[in-house]
CSV table of C-alpha atoms in Angstrom, one decimal:
chain,number,residue,atom,x,y,z
A,29,ALA,CA,127.3,201.8,2.3
A,30,LEU,CA,129.3,204.7,0.9
A,31,CYS,CA,129.0,208.1,2.5
A,32,GLN,CA,129.5,211.6,0.9
A,33,LYS,CA,130.1,214.9,2.7
A,34,THR,CA,127.6,217.6,1.8
A,35,VAL,CA,128.3,221.3,1.4
A,36,GLY,CA,126.9,222.0,4.8
A,37,GLY,CA,129.4,219.6,6.4
A,38,ASN,CA,127.0,216.7,7.1
A,39,TRP,CA,127.3,213.1,5.8
A,40,LYS,CA,124.7,211.3,3.7
A,41,VAL,CA,124.5,207.7,2.6
A,42,ILE,CA,125.0,207.0,-1.1
A,43,HIS,CA,123.2,203.8,-2.2
A,44,ASN,CA,125.0,202.0,-5.0
A,45,THR,CA,124.0,198.9,-7.1
A,46,SER,CA,125.3,196.5,-4.5
A,47,THR,CA,123.2,197.9,-1.6
A,48,MET,CA,120.1,195.9,-0.8
A,49,LEU,CA,117.3,198.0,0.7
A,50,PRO,CA,114.8,196.4,3.1
A,51,THR,CA,111.5,195.4,1.6
A,52,ASN,CA,108.2,195.9,3.5
A,53,GLY,CA,106.6,192.5,4.4
A,54,CYS,CA,109.9,190.6,4.4
A,55,ASP,CA,110.7,190.8,8.1
A,56,ILE,CA,112.1,187.6,9.7
A,57,ARG,CA,110.0,186.6,12.7
A,58,THR,CA,110.8,183.7,15.0
A,59,THR,CA,108.9,182.0,17.8
A,60,LEU,CA,112.0,181.7,20.0
A,61,ASP,CA,111.8,183.0,23.6
A,62,ILE,CA,115.1,184.7,24.5
A,63,ASP,CA,114.8,183.7,28.2
A,64,LEU,CA,114.0,180.0,27.4
A,65,GLN,CA,116.7,180.0,24.9
A,66,ALA,CA,119.3,181.2,27.5
A,67,LEU,CA,118.0,178.6,30.0
A,68,ALA,CA,118.1,175.8,27.5
A,69,HIS,CA,121.6,176.8,26.5
A,70,SER,CA,123.0,176.8,30.0
A,71,SER,CA,121.2,173.5,30.9
A,72,LEU,CA,122.5,171.7,27.9
A,73,LEU,CA,126.0,173.0,28.4
A,74,LYS,CA,126.0,171.8,32.0
A,75,ALA,CA,124.8,168.3,30.9
A,76,LEU,CA,127.3,168.0,28.1
A,77,GLN,CA,130.2,169.1,30.4
A,78,ALA,CA,129.2,166.6,33.0
A,79,SER,CA,129.1,163.7,30.5
A,80,GLU,CA,131.9,164.9,28.3
A,81,ALA,CA,129.7,164.3,25.3
A,82,ALA,CA,130.8,165.0,21.8
A,83,TYR,CA,127.6,167.0,21.0
A,84,GLY,CA,124.0,167.5,22.0
A,85,CYS,CA,120.9,169.5,21.3
A,86,ALA,CA,117.9,170.8,23.3
A,87,LEU,CA,114.5,171.8,21.9
A,88,VAL,CA,111.6,173.4,23.8
A,89,MET,CA,108.2,173.3,22.1
A,90,GLU,CA,105.0,175.0,23.2
A,91,THR,CA,102.7,172.0,22.6
A,92,LYS,CA,99.5,174.0,22.3
A,93,THR,CA,100.8,175.7,19.2
A,94,GLY,CA,103.8,173.6,18.0
A,95,HIS,CA,106.0,176.8,18.2
A,96,LEU,CA,109.6,176.2,19.0
A,97,LYS,CA,110.6,178.4,22.0
A,98,ALA,CA,114.2,177.3,22.2
A,99,MET,CA,116.7,175.4,20.0
A,100,VAL,CA,120.3,174.9,21.1
A,101,ASN,CA,123.0,172.9,19.5
A,102,LEU,CA,126.5,172.5,21.0
A,103,SER,CA,129.5,170.4,20.0
A,104,ARG,CA,132.8,169.9,21.6
A,105,THR,CA,135.9,171.5,20.1
A,106,ASP,CA,139.5,170.3,20.1
A,107,THR,CA,140.1,172.4,23.2
A,108,GLY,CA,137.3,170.8,25.1
A,109,GLN,CA,135.0,173.9,24.9
A,110,TYR,CA,131.5,173.7,23.5
A,111,ARG,CA,130.4,175.9,20.6
A,112,GLU,CA,127.4,176.1,18.3
A,113,ARG,CA,128.8,174.7,15.0
A,114,TYR,CA,126.1,172.5,13.6
A,115,ASN,CA,122.3,172.2,13.9
A,116,TYR,CA,122.0,168.7,15.2
A,117,ALA,CA,118.3,169.2,15.9
A,118,VAL,CA,117.5,169.6,12.2
A,119,GLY,CA,120.4,168.4,10.1
A,120,SER,CA,121.4,165.0,8.7
A,121,GLN,CA,124.3,164.7,11.2
A,122,GLY,CA,121.7,164.8,14.0
A,123,THR,CA,119.8,161.8,12.6
A,124,THR,CA,119.9,159.1,15.3
A,125,GLU,CA,118.1,156.3,17.1
A,126,PRO,CA,115.5,158.0,19.3
A,127,GLY,CA,115.3,155.2,21.9
A,128,SER,CA,112.6,155.3,24.5
A,129,THR,CA,110.9,158.5,23.2
A,130,PHE,CA,109.7,156.3,20.3
A,131,LYS,CA,107.7,154.2,22.7
A,132,LEU,CA,104.9,156.7,22.4
A,133,VAL,CA,104.6,155.8,18.7
A,134,SER,CA,104.3,152.1,19.7
A,135,ILE,CA,101.6,152.9,22.3
A,136,LEU,CA,99.7,155.0,19.8
A,137,ALA,CA,99.9,152.2,17.2
A,138,LEU,CA,98.6,149.6,19.7
A,139,LEU,CA,95.7,151.8,20.8
A,140,GLU,CA,94.8,152.7,17.2
A,141,GLU,CA,94.9,149.0,16.3
A,142,LYS,CA,92.7,148.3,19.4
A,143,ALA,CA,95.2,145.7,20.4
A,144,VAL,CA,95.4,146.8,24.0
A,145,ASP,CA,93.5,148.8,26.6
A,146,LEU,CA,95.5,150.9,29.0
A,147,ASN,CA,94.3,148.8,31.9
A,148,ASP,CA,95.4,145.5,30.4
A,149,THR,CA,98.3,143.8,32.3
A,150,ILE,CA,101.5,142.2,31.2
A,151,ASP,CA,104.2,140.4,33.2
A,152,THR,CA,107.7,141.9,32.6
A,153,SER,CA,109.2,138.4,33.0
A,154,GLY,CA,112.0,139.3,35.5
A,155,GLY,CA,113.2,142.1,33.3
A,156,THR,CA,114.4,140.0,30.3
A,157,TYR,CA,112.7,138.5,27.3
A,158,GLN,CA,114.2,136.6,24.3
A,159,PHE,CA,113.4,137.3,20.7
A,160,TYR,CA,115.0,134.7,18.5
A,161,ASP,CA,118.8,135.1,19.2
A,162,ARG,CA,118.7,138.4,21.1
A,163,VAL,CA,117.6,139.2,24.7
A,164,MET,CA,115.6,142.3,25.4
A,165,LYS,CA,116.3,143.8,28.9
A,166,ASP,CA,114.6,146.3,31.1
A,167,VAL,CA,116.7,149.1,32.7
A,168,LYS,CA,115.5,148.0,36.1
A,169,ARG,CA,117.1,144.7,37.1
A,170,GLY,CA,114.4,142.1,37.7
A,171,GLY,CA,111.9,144.0,35.8
A,172,TYR,CA,108.7,145.7,37.1
A,173,GLY,CA,106.6,142.6,37.8
A,174,GLU,CA,103.1,142.5,36.5
A,175,ILE,CA,102.1,146.0,35.3
A,176,THR,CA,99.4,147.7,33.2
A,177,VAL,CA,100.0,148.9,29.7
A,178,GLN,CA,99.8,152.5,31.0
A,179,GLU,CA,102.4,151.6,33.6
A,180,ALA,CA,104.6,150.0,31.0
A,181,PHE,CA,104.7,153.3,29.2
A,182,GLU,CA,105.1,155.4,32.4
A,183,LYS,CA,108.0,153.1,33.5
A,184,SER,CA,109.4,152.8,30.0
A,185,SER,CA,109.6,149.0,30.1
A,186,ASN,CA,111.5,147.6,27.2
A,187,THR,CA,110.2,144.1,27.6
A,188,ALA,CA,106.6,145.1,28.0
A,189,ILE,CA,106.4,147.4,25.0
A,190,SER,CA,108.3,145.2,22.7
A,191,ARG,CA,106.3,142.1,23.5
A,192,LEU,CA,103.0,144.0,23.1
A,193,VAL,CA,104.1,145.2,19.7
A,194,GLN,CA,105.4,141.8,18.6
A,195,GLU,CA,102.1,140.2,19.7
A,196,ALA,CA,100.0,142.8,17.9
A,197,PHE,CA,102.0,143.2,14.7
A,198,GLY,CA,104.4,140.2,14.5
A,199,ASP,CA,102.3,138.5,11.8
A,200,ASN,CA,102.0,141.7,9.8
A,201,PRO,CA,104.9,144.1,10.7
A,202,GLN,CA,104.1,146.3,7.7
A,203,LYS,CA,101.0,147.4,9.6
A,204,PHE,CA,103.2,148.8,12.4
A,205,VAL,CA,105.3,150.7,9.7
A,206,LYS,CA,102.1,152.1,8.3
A,207,TYR,CA,101.3,153.7,11.7
A,208,ILE,CA,104.8,155.3,11.6
A,209,GLU,CA,104.0,156.6,8.2
A,210,ARG,CA,100.6,157.9,9.3
A,211,LEU,CA,102.4,159.9,12.0
A,212,LYS,CA,104.6,161.3,9.2
A,213,LEU,CA,107.8,160.1,10.8
A,214,SER,CA,109.0,158.4,7.7
A,215,LYS,CA,109.7,161.6,5.7
A,216,PRO,CA,111.3,165.0,6.5
A,217,LEU,CA,109.1,167.7,7.9
A,218,GLY,CA,109.8,169.9,4.8
A,219,PHE,CA,109.9,173.2,6.5
A,220,GLN,CA,111.9,176.3,5.6
A,221,MET,CA,115.4,175.4,6.8
A,222,VAL,CA,117.8,173.8,4.2
A,223,GLY,CA,119.5,170.5,4.9
A,224,GLU,CA,116.9,168.7,7.0
A,225,GLY,CA,117.9,165.1,7.9
A,226,ILE,CA,116.0,162.3,6.2
A,227,PRO,CA,114.4,159.6,8.5
A,228,LEU,CA,115.6,156.0,8.1
A,229,ILE,CA,112.6,153.7,8.7
A,230,LYS,CA,113.0,150.0,7.8
A,231,THR,CA,110.2,148.1,6.2
A,232,PRO,CA,109.8,144.3,5.9
A,233,GLN,CA,111.0,144.7,2.3
A,234,SER,CA,114.4,146.2,3.5
A,235,ALA,CA,117.4,144.0,3.0
A,236,ASN,CA,118.4,144.3,6.7
A,237,TRP,CA,115.0,143.5,8.1
A,238,SER,CA,115.2,140.5,10.5
A,239,GLY,CA,113.0,138.7,13.1
A,240,VAL,CA,114.2,141.1,15.8
A,241,THR,CA,113.7,144.3,13.9
A,242,LEU,CA,110.1,144.9,14.9
A,243,PRO,CA,110.6,144.5,18.7
A,244,TRP,CA,113.7,146.7,18.6
A,245,MET,CA,112.0,149.3,16.4
A,246,SER,CA,109.2,149.4,19.0
A,247,ILE,CA,111.6,150.8,21.6
A,248,GLY,CA,113.3,153.3,19.3
A,249,TYR,CA,116.2,151.3,17.7
A,250,GLU,CA,116.9,150.0,14.2
A,251,LEU,CA,115.5,153.3,12.9
A,252,GLN,CA,116.7,156.9,12.8
A,253,VAL,CA,115.1,160.3,12.9
A,254,THR,CA,116.2,163.8,13.9
A,255,PRO,CA,115.4,165.3,17.3
A,256,LEU,CA,113.0,167.8,15.7
A,257,GLN,CA,111.1,165.1,13.9
A,258,ILE,CA,110.6,163.0,17.1
A,259,LEU,CA,109.5,166.2,18.9
C-alpha cells in the first residue's frame, strides 16, 4: 500500500484501486493442528531419508469428525534435500495403488454381501495361491496356517483376502465394483482444493480387465486412488 506524510509528520495509508480490503465473513479457517503438523512433518522426513524415497505424504485425520489435523507432502530435490513442492495427498501425481489399506474395502464388501462371518476360517495354503497364470503370495513365508476372517484382516493376508473375494464375487465381479462405488471411491471427493486426482477403478467392461484383476484389486492393486481418498 502507498503511504502519505501528513502535516503533523505522521504517515497514513492511501488505499488505491489495486488494494483489496478484507471482507467480514471471508476468513480462512483450517482444521490443522500446528503441533500434529510439526510431528507429522518430522516423522515423514525421517522415514523418507531412511528409505531415500522420491517423495511421500502423511495425513492425520480425527476419525470422529473427519477433520484433517495434519497434511504433509515432501519430495526429494536434486541436492538430496526434501521440500514441499507438490500436494501428493490430493493431486493427480499422488494417485497410486493403495495396497493393503484397500483390504478394508474388501472386508466391508464381504460382510455387506453376507458372504463371510468374522469367525469363519480359511487356510492360507502355505502362503501361496495360484489364480490362473499368476501366484498370490503372503508377506510371511509359509503363510499363517488356518486363520479366521478377522485374523486374515489383522494379519493382512493376501492369499486369504483374495480367495475370499474371488469366491464371493468371481461369478459377478461387477458386484464387487459396485461396493467400491457405494463407498464413493470411484470418483473424486469434490472438495474445495483444485486439481484433485481422479480414481482409476477398473470394471469388467474395461479393456484391461482379466481373470486376475478381481483378486489383485481385492488387496489394493490394479486400481489407483489418492492417499486422501483412501483415508
